[in-house]
mmCIF file of C-alpha atoms in Angstrom:
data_model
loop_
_atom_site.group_PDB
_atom_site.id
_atom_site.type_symbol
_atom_site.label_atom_id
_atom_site.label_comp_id
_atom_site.label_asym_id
_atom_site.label_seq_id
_atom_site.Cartn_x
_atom_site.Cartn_y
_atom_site.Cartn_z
ATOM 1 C CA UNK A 280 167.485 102.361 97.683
ATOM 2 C CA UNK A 281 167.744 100.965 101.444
ATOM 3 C CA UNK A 282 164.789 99.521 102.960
ATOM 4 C CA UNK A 283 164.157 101.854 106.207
ATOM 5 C CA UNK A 284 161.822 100.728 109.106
ATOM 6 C CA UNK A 285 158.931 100.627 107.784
ATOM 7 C CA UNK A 286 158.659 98.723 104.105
ATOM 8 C CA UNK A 287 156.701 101.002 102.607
ATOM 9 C CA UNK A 288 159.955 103.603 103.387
ATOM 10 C CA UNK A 289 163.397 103.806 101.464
ATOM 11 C CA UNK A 290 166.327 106.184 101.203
ATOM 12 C CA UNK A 291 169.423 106.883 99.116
ATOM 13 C CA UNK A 292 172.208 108.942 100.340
ATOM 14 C CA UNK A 293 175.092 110.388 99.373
ATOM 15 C CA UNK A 294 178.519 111.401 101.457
ATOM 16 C CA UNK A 295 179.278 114.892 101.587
ATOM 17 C CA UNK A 296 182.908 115.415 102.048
ATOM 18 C CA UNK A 297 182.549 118.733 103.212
ATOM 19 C CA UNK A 298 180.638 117.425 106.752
ATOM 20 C CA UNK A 299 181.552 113.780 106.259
ATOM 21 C CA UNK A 300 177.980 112.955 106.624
ATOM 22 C CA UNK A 301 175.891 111.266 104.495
ATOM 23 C CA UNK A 302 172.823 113.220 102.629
ATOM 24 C CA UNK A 303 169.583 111.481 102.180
ATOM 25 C CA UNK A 304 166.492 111.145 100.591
ATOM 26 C CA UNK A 305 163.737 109.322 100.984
ATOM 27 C CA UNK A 306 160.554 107.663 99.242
ATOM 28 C CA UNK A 307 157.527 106.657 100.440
ATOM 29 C CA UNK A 308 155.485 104.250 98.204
ATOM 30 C CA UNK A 309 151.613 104.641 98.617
ATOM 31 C CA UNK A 310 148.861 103.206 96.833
ATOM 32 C CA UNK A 311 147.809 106.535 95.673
ATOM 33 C CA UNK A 312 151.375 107.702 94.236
ATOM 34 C CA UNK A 313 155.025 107.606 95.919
ATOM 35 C CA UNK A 314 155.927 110.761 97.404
ATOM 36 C CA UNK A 315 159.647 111.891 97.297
ATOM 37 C CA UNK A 316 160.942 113.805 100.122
ATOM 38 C CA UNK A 317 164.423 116.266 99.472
ATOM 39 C CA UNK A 318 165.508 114.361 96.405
ATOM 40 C CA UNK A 319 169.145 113.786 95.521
ATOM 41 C CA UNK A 320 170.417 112.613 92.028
ATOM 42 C CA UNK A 321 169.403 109.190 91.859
ATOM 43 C CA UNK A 322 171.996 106.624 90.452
ATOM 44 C CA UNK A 323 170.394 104.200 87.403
ATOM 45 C CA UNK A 324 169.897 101.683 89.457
ATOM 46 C CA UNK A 325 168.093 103.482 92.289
ATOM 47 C CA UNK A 326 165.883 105.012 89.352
ATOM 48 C CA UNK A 327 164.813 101.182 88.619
ATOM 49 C CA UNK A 328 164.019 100.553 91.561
ATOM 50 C CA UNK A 329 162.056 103.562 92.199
ATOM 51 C CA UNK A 330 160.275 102.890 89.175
ATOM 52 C CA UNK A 331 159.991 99.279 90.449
ATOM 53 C CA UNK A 332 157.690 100.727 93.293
ATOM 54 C CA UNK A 333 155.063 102.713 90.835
ATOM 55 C CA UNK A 334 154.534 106.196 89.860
ATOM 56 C CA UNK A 335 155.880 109.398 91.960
ATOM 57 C CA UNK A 336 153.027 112.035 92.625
ATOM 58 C CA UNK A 337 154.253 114.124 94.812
ATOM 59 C CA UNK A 338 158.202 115.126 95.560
ATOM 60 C CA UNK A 339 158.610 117.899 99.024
ATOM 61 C CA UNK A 340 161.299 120.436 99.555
ATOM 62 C CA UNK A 341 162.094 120.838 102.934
ATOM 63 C CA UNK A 342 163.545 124.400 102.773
ATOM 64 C CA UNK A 343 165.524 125.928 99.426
ATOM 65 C CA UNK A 344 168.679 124.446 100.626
ATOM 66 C CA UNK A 345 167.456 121.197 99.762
ATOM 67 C CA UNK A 346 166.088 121.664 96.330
ATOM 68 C CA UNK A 347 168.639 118.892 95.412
ATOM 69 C CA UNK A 348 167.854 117.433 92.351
ATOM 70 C CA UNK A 349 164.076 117.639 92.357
ATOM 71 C CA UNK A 350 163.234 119.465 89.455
ATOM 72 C CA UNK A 351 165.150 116.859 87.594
ATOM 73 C CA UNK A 352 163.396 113.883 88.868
ATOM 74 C CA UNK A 353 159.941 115.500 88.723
ATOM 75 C CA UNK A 354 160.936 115.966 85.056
ATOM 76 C CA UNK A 355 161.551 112.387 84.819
ATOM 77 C CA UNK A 356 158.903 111.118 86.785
ATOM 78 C CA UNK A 357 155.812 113.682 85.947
ATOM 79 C CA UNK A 358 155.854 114.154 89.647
ATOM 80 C CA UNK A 359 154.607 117.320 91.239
ATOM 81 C CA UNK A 360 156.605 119.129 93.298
ATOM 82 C CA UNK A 361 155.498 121.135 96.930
ATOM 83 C CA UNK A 362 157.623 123.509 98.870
ATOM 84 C CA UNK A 363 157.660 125.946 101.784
ATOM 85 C CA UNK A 364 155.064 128.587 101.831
ATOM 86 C CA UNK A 365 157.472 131.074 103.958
ATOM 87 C CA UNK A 366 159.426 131.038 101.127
ATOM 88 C CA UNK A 367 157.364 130.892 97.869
ATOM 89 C CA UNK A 368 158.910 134.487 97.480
ATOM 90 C CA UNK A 369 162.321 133.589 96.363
ATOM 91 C CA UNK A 370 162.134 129.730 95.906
ATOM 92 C CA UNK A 371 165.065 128.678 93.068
ATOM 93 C CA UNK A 372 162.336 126.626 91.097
ATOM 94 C CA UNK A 373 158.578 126.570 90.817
ATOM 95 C CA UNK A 374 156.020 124.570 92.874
ATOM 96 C CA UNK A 375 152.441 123.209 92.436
ATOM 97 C CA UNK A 376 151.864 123.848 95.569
ATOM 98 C CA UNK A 377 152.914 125.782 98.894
ATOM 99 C CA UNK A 378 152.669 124.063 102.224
ATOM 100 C CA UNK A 379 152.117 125.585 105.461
ATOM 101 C CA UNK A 380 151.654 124.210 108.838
ATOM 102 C CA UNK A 381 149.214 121.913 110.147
ATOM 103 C CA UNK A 382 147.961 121.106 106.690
ATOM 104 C CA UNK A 383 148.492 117.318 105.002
ATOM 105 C CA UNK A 384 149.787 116.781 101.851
ATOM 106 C CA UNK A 385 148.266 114.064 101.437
ATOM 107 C CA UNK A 386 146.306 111.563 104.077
ATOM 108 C CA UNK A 387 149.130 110.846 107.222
ATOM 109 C CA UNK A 388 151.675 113.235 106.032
ATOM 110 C CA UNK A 389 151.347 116.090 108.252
ATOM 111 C CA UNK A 390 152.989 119.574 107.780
ATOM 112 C CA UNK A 391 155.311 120.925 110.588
ATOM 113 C CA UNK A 392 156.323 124.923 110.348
ATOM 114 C CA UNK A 393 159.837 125.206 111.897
ATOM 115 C CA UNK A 394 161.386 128.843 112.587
ATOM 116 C CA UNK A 395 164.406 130.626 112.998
ATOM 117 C CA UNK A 396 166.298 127.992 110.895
ATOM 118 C CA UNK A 397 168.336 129.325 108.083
ATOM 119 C CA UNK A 398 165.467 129.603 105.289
ATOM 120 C CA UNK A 399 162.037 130.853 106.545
ATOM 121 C CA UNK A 400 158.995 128.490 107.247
ATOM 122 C CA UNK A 401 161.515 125.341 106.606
ATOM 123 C CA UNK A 402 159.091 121.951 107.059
ATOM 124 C CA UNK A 403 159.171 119.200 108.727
ATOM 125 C CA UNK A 404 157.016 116.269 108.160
ATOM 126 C CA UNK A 405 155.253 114.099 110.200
ATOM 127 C CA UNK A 406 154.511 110.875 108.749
ATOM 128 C CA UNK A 407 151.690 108.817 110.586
ATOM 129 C CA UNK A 408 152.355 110.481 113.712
ATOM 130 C CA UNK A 409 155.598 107.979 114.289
ATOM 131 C CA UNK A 410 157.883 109.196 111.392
ATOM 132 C CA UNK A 411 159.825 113.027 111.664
ATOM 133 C CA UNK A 412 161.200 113.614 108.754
ATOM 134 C CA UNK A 413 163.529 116.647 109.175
ATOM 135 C CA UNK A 414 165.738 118.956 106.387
ATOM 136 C CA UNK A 415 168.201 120.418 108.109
ATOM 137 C CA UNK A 416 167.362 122.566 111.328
ATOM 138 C CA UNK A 417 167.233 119.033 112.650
ATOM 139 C CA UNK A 418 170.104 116.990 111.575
ATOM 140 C CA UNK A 419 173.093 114.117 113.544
ATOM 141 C CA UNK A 420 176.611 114.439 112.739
ATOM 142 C CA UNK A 421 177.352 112.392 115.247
ATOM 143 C CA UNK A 422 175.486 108.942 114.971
ATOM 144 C CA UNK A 423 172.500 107.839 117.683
ATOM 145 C CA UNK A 424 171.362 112.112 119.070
ATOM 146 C CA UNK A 425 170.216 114.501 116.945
ATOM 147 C CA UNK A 426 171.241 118.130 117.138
ATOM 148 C CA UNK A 427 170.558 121.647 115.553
ATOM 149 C CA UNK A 428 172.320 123.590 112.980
ATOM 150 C CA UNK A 429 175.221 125.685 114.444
ATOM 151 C CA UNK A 430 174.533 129.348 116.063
ATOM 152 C CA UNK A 431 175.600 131.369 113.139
ATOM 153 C CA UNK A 432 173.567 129.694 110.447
ATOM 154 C CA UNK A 433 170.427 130.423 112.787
ATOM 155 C CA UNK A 434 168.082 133.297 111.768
ATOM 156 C CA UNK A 435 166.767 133.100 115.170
ATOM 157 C CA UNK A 436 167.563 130.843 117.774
ATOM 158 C CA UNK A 437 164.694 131.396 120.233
ATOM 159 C CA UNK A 438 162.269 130.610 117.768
ATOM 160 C CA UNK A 439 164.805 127.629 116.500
ATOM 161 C CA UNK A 440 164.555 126.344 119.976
ATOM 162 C CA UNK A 441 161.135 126.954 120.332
ATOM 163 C CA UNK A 442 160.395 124.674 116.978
ATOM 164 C CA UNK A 443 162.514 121.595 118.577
ATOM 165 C CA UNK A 444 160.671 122.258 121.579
ATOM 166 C CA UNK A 445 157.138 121.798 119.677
ATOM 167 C CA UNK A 446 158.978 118.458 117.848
ATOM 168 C CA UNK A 447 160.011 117.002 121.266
ATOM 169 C CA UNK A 448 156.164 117.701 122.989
ATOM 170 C CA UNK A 449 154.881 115.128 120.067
ATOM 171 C CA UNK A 450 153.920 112.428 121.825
ATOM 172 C CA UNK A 451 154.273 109.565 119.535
ATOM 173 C CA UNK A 452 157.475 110.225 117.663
ATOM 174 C CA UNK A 453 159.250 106.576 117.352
ATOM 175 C CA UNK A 454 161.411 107.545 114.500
ATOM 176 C CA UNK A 455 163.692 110.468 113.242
ATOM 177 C CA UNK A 456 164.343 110.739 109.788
ATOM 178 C CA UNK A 457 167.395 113.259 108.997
ATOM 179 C CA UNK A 458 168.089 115.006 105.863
ATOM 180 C CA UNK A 459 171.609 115.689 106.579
ATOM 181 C CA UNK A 460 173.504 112.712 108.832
ATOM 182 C CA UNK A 461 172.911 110.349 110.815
ATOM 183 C CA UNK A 462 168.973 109.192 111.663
ATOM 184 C CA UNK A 463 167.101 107.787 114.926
ATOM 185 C CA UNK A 464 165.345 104.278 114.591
ATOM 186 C CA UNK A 465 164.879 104.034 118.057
ATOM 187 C CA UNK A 466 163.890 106.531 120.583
ATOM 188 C CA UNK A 467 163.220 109.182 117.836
ATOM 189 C CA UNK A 468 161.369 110.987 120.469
ATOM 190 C CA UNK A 469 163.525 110.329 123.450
ATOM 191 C CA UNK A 470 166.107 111.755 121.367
ATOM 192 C CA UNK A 471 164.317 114.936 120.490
ATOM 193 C CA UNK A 472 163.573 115.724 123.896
ATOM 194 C CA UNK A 473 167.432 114.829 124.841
ATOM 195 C CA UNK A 474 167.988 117.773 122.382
ATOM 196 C CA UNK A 475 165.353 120.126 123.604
ATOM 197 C CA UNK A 476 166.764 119.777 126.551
ATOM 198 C CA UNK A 477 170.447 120.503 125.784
ATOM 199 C CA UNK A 478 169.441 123.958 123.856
ATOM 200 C CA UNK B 120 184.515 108.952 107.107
ATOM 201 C CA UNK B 121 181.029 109.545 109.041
ATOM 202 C CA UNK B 122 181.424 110.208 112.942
ATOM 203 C CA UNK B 123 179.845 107.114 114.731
ATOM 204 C CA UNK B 124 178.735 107.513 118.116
ATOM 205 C CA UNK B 125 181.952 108.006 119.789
ATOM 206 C CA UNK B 126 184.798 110.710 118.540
ATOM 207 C CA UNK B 127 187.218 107.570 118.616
ATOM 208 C CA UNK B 128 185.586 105.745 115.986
ATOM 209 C CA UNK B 129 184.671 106.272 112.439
ATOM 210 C CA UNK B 130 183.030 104.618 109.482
ATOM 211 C CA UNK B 131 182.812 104.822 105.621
ATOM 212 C CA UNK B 132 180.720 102.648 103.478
ATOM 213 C CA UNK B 133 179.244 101.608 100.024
ATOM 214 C CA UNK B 134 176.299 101.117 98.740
ATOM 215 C CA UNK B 135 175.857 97.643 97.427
ATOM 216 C CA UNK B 136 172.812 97.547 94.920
ATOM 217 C CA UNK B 137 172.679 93.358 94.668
ATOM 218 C CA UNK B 138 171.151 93.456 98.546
ATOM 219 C CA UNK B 139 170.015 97.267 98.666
ATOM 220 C CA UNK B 140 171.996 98.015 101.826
ATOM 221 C CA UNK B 141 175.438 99.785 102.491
ATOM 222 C CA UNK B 142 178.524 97.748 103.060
ATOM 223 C CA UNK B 143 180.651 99.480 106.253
ATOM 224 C CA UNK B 144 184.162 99.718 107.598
ATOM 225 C CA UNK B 145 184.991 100.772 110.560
ATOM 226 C CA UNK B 146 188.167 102.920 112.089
ATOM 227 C CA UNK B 147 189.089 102.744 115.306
ATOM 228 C CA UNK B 148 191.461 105.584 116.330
ATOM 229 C CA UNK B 149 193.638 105.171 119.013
ATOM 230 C CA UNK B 150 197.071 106.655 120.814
ATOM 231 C CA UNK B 151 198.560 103.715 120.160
ATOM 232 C CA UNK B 152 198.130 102.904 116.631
ATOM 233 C CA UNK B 153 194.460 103.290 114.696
ATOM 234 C CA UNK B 154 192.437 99.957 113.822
ATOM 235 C CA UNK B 155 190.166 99.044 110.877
ATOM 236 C CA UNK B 156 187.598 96.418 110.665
ATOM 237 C CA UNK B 157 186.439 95.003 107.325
ATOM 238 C CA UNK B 158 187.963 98.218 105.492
ATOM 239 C CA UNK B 159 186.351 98.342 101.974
ATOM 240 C CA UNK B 160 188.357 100.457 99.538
ATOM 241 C CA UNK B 161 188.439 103.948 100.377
ATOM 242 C CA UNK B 162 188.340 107.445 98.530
ATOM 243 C CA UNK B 163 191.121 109.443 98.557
ATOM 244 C CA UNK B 164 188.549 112.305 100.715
ATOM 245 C CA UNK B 165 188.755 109.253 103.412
ATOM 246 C CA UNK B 166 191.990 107.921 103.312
ATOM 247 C CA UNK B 167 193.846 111.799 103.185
ATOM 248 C CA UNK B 168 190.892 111.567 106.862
ATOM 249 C CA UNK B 169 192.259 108.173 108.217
ATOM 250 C CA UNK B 170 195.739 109.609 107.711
ATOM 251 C CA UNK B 171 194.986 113.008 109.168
ATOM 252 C CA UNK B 172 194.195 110.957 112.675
ATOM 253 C CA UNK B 173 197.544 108.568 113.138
ATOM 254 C CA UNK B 174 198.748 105.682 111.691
ATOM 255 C CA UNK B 175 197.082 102.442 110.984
ATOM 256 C CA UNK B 176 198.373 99.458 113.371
ATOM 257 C CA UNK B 177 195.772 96.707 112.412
ATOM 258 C CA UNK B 178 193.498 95.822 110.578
ATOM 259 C CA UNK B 179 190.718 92.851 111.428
ATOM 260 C CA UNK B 180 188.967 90.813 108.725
ATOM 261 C CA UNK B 181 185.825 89.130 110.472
ATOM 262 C CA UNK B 182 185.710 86.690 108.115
ATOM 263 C CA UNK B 183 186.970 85.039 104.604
ATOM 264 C CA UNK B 184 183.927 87.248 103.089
ATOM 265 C CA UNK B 185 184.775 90.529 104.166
ATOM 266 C CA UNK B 186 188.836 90.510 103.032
ATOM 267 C CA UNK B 187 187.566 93.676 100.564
ATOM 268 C CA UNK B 188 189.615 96.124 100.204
ATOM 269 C CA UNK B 189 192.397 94.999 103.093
ATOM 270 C CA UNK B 190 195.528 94.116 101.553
ATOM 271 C CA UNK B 191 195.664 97.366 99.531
ATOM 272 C CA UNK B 192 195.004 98.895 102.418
ATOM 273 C CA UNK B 193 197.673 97.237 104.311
ATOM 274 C CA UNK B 194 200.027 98.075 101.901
ATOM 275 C CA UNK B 195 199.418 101.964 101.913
ATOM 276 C CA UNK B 196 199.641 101.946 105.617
ATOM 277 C CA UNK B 197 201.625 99.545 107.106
ATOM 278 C CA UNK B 198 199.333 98.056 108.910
ATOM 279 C CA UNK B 199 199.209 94.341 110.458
ATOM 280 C CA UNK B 200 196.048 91.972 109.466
ATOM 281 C CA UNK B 201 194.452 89.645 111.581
ATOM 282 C CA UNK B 202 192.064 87.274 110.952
ATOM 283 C CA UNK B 203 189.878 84.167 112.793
ATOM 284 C CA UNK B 204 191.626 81.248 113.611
ATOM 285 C CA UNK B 205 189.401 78.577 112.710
ATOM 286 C CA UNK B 206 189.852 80.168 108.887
ATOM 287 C CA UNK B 207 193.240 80.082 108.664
ATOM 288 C CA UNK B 208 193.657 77.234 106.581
ATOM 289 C CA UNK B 209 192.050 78.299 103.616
ATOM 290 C CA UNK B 210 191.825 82.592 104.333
ATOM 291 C CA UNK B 211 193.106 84.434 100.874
ATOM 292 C CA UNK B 212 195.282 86.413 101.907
ATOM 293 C CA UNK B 213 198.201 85.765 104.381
ATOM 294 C CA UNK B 214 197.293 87.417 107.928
ATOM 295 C CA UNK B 215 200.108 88.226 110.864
ATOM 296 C CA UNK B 216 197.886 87.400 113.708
ATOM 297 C CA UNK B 217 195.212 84.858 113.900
ATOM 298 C CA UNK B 218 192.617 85.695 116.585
ATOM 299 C CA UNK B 219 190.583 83.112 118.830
ATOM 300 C CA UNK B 220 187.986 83.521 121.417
ATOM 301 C CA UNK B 221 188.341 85.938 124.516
ATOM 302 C CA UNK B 222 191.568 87.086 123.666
ATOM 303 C CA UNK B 223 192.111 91.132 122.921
ATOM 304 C CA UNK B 224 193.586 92.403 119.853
ATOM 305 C CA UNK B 225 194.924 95.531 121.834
ATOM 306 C CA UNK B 226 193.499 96.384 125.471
ATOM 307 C CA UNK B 227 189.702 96.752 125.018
ATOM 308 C CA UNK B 228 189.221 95.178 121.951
ATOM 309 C CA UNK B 229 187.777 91.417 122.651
ATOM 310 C CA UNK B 230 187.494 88.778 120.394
ATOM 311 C CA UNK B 231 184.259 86.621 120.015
ATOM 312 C CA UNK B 232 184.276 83.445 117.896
ATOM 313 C CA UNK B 233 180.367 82.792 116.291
ATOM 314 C CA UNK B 234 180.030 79.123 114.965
ATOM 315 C CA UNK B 235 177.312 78.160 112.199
ATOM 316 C CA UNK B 236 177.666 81.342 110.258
ATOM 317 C CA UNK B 237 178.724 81.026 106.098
ATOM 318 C CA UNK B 238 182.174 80.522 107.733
ATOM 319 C CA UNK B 239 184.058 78.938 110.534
ATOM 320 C CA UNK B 240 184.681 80.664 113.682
ATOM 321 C CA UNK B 241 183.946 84.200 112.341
ATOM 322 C CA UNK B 242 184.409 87.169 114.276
ATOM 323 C CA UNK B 243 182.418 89.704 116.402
ATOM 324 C CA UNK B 244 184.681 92.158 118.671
ATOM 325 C CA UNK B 245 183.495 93.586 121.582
ATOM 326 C CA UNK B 246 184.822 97.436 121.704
ATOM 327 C CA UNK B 247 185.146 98.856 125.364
ATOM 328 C CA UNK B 248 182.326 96.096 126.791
ATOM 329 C CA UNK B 249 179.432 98.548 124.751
ATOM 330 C CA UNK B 250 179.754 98.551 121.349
ATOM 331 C CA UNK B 251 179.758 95.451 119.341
ATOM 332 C CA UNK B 252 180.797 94.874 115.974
ATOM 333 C CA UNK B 253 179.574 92.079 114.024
ATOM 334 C CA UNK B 254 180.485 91.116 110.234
ATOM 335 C CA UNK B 255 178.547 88.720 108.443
ATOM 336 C CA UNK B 256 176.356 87.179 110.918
ATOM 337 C CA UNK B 257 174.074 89.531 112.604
ATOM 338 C CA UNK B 258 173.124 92.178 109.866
ATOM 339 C CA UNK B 259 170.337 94.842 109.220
ATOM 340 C CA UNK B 260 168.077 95.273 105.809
ATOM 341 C CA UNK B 261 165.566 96.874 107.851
ATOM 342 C CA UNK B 262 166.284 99.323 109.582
ATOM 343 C CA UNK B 263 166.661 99.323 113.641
ATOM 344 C CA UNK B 264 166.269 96.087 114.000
ATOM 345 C CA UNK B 265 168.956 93.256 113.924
ATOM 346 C CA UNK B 266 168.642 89.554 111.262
ATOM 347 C CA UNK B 267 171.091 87.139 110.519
ATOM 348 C CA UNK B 268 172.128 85.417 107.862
ATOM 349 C CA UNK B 269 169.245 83.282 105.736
ATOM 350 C CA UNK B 270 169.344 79.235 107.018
ATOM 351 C CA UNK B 271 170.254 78.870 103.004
ATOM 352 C CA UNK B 272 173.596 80.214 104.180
ATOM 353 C CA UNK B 273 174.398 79.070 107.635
ATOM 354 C CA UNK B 274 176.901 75.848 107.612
ATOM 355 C CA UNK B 275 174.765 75.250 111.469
ATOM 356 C CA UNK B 276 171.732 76.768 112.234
ATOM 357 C CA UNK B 277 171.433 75.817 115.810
ATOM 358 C CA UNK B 278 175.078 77.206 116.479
ATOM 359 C CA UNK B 279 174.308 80.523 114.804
ATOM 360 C CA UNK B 280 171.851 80.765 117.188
ATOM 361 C CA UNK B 281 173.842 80.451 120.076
ATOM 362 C CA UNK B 282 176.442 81.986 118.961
ATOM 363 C CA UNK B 283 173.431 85.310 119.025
ATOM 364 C CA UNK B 284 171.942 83.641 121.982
ATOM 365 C CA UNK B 285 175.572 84.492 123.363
ATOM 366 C CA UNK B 286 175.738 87.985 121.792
ATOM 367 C CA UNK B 287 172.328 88.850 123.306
ATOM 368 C CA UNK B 288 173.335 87.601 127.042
ATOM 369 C CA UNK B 289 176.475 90.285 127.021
ATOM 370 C CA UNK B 290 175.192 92.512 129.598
ATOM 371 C CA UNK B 291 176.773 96.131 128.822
ATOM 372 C CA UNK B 292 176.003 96.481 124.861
ATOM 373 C CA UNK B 293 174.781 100.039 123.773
ATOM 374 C CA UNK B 294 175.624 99.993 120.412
ATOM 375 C CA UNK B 295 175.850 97.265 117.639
ATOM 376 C CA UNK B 296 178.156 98.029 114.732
ATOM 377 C CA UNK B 297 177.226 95.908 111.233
ATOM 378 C CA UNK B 298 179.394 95.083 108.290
ATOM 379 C CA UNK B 299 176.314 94.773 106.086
ATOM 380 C CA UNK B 300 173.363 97.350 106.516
ATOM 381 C CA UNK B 301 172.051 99.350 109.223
ATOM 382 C CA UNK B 302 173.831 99.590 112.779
ATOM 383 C CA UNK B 303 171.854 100.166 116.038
ATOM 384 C CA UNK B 304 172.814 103.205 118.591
ATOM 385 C CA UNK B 305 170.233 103.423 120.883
ATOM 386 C CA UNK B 306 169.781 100.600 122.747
ATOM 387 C CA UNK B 307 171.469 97.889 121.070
ATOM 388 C CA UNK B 308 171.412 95.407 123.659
ATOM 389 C CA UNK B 309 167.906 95.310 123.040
ATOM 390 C CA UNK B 310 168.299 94.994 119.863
ATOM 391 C CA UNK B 311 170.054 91.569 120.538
ATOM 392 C CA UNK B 312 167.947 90.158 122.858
ATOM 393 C CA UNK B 313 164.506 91.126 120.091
ATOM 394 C CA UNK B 314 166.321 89.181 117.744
ATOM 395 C CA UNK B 315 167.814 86.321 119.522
ATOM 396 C CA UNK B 316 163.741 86.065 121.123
ATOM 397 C CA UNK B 317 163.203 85.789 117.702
ATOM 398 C CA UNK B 318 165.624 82.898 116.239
#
């Protein structure tokens, strides 16, 4: 796994030749169990190292597009695994636990409701008010500014628009963590509010 | 190949799981004749991609280090290598055009010799006066912010540091491109001048 900017934060990724971006993942290690965010297959040697860092508690779902290879890994790891309340309905695999805005899942990792993506309810997380982690409304095919998912993959664009809005107003946004492309170590929330302002 | 942060320029990397970071290549596609820097092997997803945007015309090594996958390369394109002067003595594979300090590959492509690195005279290029590509020298484990090489692996520390002393005092840098780990979009220039504050 790559060391991100903060040590206590890694991510693997891997290329999707359908977008030619890269897909990631990430981990972060705490004291009181790592917590796996939108999980892809993890190669043997990432696996070490993951296991290097101490037990997984917890692994997140951003939306059920990103279900990825979670249930595998919390097989492997014991870990449980929390998902979108807005869409415990018709999720593809079971959770411990549904999350819903404004709640943490644990101390510093703050829930974030997005709308009118393409899954209802899809989450964002804010980690220690400096780290967005986004799934995919919020993604970068293009590297250094963020953007949105295309028109036609929106269930609703005003209240798409609306949920970057809410992201941008955060005041203390440093970083931007992407599930799908390319993310912001510097400016994170310059670069939201770039977007906001482009929609 | 992932979009960078022009539409002229592209990248494609591995993962290397000795140092935990991704290895990257860089193409640089152009009317007259597209240009790769440290190209590592690529897929056949990316090279059907490279071929899909115009022929290859060169290809730069930065230094004896990061030859990788450029002869084969070479070979299935046609294209011309170059590599730093002050290596061609002992450089493993036979280059077409050695390149020295200040002068330009191809209009807007500007060579900068760094002394005190692992090897002689190794080479950063200075893309359109605002992005910067660097090989071996300035790097990135961590993410948004710039290193350089250990002192265990520097032939002259106090060069190396003016040779990023140097980097850092080029006014009009936005982005910094690495071979080896994370690159910098958003104020790059910064990025420099944090780490050469640093040295």
């Amino acid at each position: 796994m790559k060391s991100l900017h903060r040590y206590d934060l890694y991510e693997w990724s891997a290329f999707n030749e359908e977008r030619n971006i890269d897909f990631n993942s990430i981990a972060w290690i705490r004291p009181d169990g790592n917590i796996l965010i939108d999980p892809l297959p993890l190669s043997a040697h990432d696996y070490e190292h993951l296991k290097s860092l101490g037990d997984v508690r917890w692994i997140v779902i951003t939306n059920s597009d990103h279900v990825r290879a979670a249930r595998e890994i919390a097989h492997l790891t014991g870990a449980q695994i929390a998902g979108p309340t807005a869409e415990q309905g018709h999720f593809s695999i079971m959770c411990d636990r549904w999350l819903s805005d404004s709640e943490e899942l644990v101390p510093g990792l703050q829930v974030i409701e997005l709308h009118g993506s393409k899954t209802p309810g899809e989450l964002a997380l804010l980690l220690e008010k400096t780290t967005l982690i986004t799934g995919d409304l919020v993604r970068a095919h293009k590297a250094g500014s963020l953007m949105i998912l295309p028109n036609e993959k929106l269930s609703n664009r005003e209240q798409a628009v609306a949920s970057v809005q809410r992201l941008a107003n955060i005041g203390e946004i440093e970083v931007v963590l992407v599930g799908d492309g390319w993310s912001v170590f510097r400016d994170g929330g310059l670069a939201l509010k770039e977007l906001a302002a482009r929609l």
